[in-house]
PDB file of C-alpha atoms in Angstrom:
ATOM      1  CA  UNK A1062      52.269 186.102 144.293  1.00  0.00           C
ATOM      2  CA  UNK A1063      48.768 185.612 143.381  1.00  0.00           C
ATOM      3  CA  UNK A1064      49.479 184.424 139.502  1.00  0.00           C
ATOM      4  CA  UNK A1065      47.734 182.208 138.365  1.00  0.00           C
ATOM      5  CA  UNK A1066      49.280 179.124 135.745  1.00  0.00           C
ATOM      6  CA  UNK A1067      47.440 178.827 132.285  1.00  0.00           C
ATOM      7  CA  UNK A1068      45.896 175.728 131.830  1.00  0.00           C
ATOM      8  CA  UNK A1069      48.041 172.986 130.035  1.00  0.00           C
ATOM      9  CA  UNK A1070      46.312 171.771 126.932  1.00  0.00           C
ATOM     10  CA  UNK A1071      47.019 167.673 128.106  1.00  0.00           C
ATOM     11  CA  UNK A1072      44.928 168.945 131.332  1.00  0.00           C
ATOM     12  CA  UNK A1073      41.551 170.497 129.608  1.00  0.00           C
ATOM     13  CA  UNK A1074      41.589 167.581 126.654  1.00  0.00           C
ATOM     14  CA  UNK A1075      42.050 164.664 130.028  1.00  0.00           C
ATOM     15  CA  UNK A1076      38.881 166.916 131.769  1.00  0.00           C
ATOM     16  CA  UNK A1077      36.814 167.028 128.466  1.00  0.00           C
ATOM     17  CA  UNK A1078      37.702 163.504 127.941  1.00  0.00           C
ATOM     18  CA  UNK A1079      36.245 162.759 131.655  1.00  0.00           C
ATOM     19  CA  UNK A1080      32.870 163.950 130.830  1.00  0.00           C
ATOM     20  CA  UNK A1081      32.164 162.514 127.624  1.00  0.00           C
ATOM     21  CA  UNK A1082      31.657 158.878 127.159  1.00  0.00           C
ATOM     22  CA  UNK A1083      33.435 157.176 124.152  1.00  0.00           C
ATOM     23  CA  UNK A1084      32.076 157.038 120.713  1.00  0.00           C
ATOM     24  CA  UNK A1085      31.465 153.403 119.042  1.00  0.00           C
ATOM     25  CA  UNK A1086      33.251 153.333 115.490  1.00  0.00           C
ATOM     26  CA  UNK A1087      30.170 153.534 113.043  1.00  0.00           C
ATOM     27  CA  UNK A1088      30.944 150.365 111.159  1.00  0.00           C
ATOM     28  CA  UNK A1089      30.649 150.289 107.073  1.00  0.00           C
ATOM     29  CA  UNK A1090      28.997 148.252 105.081  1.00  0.00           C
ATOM     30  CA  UNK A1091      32.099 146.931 103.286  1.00  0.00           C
ATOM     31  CA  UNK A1092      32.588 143.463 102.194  1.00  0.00           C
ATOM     32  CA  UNK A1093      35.700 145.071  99.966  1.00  0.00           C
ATOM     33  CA  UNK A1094      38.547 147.613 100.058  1.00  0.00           C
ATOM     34  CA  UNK A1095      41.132 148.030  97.519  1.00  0.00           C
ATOM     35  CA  UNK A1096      44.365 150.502  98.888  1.00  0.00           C
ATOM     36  CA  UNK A1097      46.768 148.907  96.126  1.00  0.00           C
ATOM     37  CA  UNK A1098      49.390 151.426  95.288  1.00  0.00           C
ATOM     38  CA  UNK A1099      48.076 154.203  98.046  1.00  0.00           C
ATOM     39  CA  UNK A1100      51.415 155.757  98.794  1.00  0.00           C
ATOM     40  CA  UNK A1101      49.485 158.158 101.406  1.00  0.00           C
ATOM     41  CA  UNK A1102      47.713 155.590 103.016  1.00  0.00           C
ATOM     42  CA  UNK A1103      49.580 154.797 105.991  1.00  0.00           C
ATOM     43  CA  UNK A1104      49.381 152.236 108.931  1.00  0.00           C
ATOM     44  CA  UNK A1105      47.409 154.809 111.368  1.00  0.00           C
ATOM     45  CA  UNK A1106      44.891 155.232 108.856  1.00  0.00           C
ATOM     46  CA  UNK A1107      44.479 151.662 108.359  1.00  0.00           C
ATOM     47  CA  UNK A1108      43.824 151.002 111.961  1.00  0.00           C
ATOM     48  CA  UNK A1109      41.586 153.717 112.132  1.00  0.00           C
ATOM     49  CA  UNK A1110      39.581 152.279 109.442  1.00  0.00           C
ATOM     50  CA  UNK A1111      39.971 148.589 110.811  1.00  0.00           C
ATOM     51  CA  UNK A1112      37.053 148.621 113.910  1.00  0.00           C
ATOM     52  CA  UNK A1113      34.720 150.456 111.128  1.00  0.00           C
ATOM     53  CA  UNK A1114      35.122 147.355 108.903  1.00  0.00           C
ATOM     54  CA  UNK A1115      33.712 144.091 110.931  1.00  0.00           C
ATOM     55  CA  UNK A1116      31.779 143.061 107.756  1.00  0.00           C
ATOM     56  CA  UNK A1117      35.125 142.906 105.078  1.00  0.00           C
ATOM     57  CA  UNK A1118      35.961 140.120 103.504  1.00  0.00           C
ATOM     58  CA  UNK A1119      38.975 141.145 101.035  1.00  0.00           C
ATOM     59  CA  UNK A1120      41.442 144.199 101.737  1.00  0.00           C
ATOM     60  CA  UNK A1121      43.891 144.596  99.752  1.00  0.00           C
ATOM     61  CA  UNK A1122      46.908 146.869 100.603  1.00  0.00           C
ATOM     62  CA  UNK A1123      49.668 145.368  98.026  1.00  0.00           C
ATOM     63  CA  UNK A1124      52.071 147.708  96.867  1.00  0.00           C
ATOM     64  CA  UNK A1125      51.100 150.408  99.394  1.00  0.00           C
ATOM     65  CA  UNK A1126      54.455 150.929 101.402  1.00  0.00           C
ATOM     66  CA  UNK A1127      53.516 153.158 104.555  1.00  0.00           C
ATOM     67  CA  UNK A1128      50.154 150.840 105.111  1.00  0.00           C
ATOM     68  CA  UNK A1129      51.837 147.582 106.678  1.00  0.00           C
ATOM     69  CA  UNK A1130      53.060 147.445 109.648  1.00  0.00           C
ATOM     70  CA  UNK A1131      52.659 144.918 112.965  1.00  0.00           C
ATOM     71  CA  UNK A1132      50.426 146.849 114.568  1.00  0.00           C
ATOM     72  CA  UNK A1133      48.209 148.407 111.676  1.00  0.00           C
ATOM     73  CA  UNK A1134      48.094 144.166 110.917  1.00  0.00           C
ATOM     74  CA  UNK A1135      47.106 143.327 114.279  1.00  0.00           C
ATOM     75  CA  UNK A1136      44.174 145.526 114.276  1.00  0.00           C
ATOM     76  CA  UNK A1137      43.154 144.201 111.262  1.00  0.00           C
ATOM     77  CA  UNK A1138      43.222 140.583 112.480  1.00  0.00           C
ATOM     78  CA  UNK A1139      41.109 141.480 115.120  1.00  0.00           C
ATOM     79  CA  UNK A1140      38.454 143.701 113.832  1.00  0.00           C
ATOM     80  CA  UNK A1141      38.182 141.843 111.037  1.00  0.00           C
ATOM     81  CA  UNK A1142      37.048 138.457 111.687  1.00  0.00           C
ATOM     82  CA  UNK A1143      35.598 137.550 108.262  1.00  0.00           C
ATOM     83  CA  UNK A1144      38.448 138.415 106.304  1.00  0.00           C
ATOM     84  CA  UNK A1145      39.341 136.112 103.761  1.00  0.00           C
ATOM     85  CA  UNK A1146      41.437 137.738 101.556  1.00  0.00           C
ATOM     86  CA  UNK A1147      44.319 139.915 102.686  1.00  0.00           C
ATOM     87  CA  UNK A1148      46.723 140.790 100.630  1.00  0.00           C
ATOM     88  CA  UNK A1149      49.822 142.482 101.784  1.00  0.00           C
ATOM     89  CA  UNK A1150      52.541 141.894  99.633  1.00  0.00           C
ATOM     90  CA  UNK A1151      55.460 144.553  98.666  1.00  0.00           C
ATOM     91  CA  UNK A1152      57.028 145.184  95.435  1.00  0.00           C
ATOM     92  CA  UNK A1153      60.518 143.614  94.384  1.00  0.00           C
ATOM     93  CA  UNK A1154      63.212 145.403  95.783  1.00  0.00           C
ATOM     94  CA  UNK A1155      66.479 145.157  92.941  1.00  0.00           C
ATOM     95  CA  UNK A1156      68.842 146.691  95.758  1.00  0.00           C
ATOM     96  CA  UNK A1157      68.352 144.902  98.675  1.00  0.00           C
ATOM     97  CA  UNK A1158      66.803 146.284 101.961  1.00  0.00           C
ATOM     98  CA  UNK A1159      68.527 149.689 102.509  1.00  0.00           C
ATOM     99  CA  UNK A1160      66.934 151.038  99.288  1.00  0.00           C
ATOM    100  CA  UNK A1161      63.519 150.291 100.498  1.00  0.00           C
ATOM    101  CA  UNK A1162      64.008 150.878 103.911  1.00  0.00           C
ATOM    102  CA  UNK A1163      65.250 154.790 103.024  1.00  0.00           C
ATOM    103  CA  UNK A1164      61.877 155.166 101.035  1.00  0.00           C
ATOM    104  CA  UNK A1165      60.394 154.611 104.898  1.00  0.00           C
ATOM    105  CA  UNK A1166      58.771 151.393 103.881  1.00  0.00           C
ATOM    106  CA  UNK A1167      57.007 149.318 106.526  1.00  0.00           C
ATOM    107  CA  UNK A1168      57.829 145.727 106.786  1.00  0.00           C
ATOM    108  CA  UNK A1169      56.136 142.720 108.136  1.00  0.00           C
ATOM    109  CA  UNK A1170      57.805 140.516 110.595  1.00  0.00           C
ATOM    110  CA  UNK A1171      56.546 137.700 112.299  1.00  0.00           C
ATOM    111  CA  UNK A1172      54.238 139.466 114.838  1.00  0.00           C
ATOM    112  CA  UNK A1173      52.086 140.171 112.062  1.00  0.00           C
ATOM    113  CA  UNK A1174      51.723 136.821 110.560  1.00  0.00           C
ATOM    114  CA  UNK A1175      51.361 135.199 114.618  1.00  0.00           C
ATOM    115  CA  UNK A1176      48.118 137.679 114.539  1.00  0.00           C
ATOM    116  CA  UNK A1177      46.866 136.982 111.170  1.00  0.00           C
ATOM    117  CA  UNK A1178      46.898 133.225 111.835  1.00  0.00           C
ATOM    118  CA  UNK A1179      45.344 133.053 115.143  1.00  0.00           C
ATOM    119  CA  UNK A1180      42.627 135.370 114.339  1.00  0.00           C
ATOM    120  CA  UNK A1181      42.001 134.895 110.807  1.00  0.00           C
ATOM    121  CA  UNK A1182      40.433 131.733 110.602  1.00  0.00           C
ATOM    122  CA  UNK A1183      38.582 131.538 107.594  1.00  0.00           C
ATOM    123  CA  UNK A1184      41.244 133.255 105.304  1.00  0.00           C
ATOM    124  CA  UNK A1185      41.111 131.602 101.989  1.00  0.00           C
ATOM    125  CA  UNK A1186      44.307 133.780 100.695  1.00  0.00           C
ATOM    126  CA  UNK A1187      47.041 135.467 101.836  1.00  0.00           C
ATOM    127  CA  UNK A1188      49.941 137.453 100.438  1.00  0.00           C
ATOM    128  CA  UNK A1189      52.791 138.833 102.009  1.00  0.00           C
ATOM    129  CA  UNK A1190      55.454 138.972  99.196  1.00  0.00           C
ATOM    130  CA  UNK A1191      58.832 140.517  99.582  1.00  0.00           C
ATOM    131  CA  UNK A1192      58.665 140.961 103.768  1.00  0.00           C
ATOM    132  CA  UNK A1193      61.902 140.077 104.236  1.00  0.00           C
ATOM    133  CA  UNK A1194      61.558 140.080 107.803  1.00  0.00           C
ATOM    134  CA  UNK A1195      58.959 137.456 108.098  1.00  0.00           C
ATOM    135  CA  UNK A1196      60.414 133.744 109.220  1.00  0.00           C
ATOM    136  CA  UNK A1197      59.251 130.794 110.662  1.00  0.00           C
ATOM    137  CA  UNK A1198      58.319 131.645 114.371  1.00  0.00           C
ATOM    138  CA  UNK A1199      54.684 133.420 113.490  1.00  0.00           C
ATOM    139  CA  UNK A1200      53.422 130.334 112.162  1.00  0.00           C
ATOM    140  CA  UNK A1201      52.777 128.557 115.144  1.00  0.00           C
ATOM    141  CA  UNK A1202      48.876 129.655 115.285  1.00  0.00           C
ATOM    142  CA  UNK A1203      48.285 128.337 112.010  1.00  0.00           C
ATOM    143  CA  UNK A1204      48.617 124.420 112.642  1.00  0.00           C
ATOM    144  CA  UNK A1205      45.780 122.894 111.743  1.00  0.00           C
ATOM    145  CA  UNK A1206      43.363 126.342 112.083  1.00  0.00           C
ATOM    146  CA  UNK A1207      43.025 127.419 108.775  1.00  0.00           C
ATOM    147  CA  UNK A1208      41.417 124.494 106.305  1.00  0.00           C
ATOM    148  CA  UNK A1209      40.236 126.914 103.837  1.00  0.00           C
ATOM    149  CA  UNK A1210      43.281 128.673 103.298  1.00  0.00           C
ATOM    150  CA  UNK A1211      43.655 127.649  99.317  1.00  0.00           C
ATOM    151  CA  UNK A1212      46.544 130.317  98.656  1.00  0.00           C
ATOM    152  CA  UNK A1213      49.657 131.104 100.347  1.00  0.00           C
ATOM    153  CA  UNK A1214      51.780 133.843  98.669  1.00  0.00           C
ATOM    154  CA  UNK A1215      55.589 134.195  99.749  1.00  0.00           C
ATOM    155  CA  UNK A1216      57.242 135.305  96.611  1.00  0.00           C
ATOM    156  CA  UNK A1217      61.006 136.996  97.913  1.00  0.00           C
ATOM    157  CA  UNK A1218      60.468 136.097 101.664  1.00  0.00           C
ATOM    158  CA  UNK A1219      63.949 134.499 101.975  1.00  0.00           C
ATOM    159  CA  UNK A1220      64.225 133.920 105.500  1.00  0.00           C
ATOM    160  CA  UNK A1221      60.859 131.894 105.858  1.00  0.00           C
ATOM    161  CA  UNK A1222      62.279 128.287 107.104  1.00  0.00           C
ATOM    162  CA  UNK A1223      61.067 125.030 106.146  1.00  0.00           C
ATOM    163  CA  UNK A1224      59.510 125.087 109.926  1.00  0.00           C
ATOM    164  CA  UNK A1225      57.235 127.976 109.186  1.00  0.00           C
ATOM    165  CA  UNK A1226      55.985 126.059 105.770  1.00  0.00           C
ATOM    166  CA  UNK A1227      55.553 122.919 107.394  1.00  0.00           C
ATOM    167  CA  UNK A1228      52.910 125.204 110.367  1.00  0.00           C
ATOM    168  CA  UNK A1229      50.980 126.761 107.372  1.00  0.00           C
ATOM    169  CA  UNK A1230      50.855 123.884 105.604  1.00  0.00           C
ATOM    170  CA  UNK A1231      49.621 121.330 108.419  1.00  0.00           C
TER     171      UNK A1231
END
């Protein structure tokens, strides 16, 4: 009788939330961003970073497990329009995929590539060695759309099809 419920903390952040208007990602001034080897560096930070980086031209996250993953991709390919090096690739794996997988790992599978090629289009080079999840069905926004692409990098990606070359090649 007459008690009164304590305010959920989901109910004063959505009320907050209401009054203030959104803040616009300050973006950087970078043309380049190097993550290679960044063990901490993981896919939320890299699509928090991606709307602040409109101007890059070259990121590199090779060899940084935690930083690759569809999504964190996808927000790349679309904040990052003048991209033209992106380099994602993963080191060798001796044992096969459960050894890498139970270091938590992210791997790229075709959703990835299917963003990189349809909003990438002036992406010179592009690694994703050693995704072994990456096959032929992302490549079908890449047909004729990328004429400056100059390096394709696919070192250990064993189930890529001679369909997906023939799309990135055309």
């Amino acid at each position: 009788t007459g008690t009164k419920k304590p305010p959920r903390l989901d109910d004063a952040a959505d009320a907050k939330r209401r009054k203030e208007r959104p803040v616009r990602a300050k973006s950087l001034a970078l043309r380049g961003l190097t993550l290679r080897q960044c063990p901490r560096v993981t896919a939320a930070c890299v699509s928090w970073l991606a709307p602040r980086l409109s101007r890059l031209e070259t990121l590199d996250l090779a060899f940084a497990p935690a930083a690759c993953t569809d999504a964190s991709i996808s927000c790349v390919a679309r904040c990052c329009p003048r991209l033209r090096v992106l380099l994602l690739g993963k080191a060798p794996d001796d044992k096969g995929v459960s050894k890498v997988a139970a270091t938590n790992a992210a791997f790229l599978t075709d959703a990835a590539v299917y963003a990189v090629g349809e909003h990438l289009r002036d992406l010179e080079r592009l690694d994703l060695s050693h995704h072994p999840f990456v096959t032929a069905l992302g490549w079908q926004p890449w047909q004729g759309a990328h004429p400056r692409l100059r390096e394709l990098c696919l070192r250990g990606c064993a189930a890529v099809a001679k369909k997906g070359l023939a799309c990135a090649a055309i």
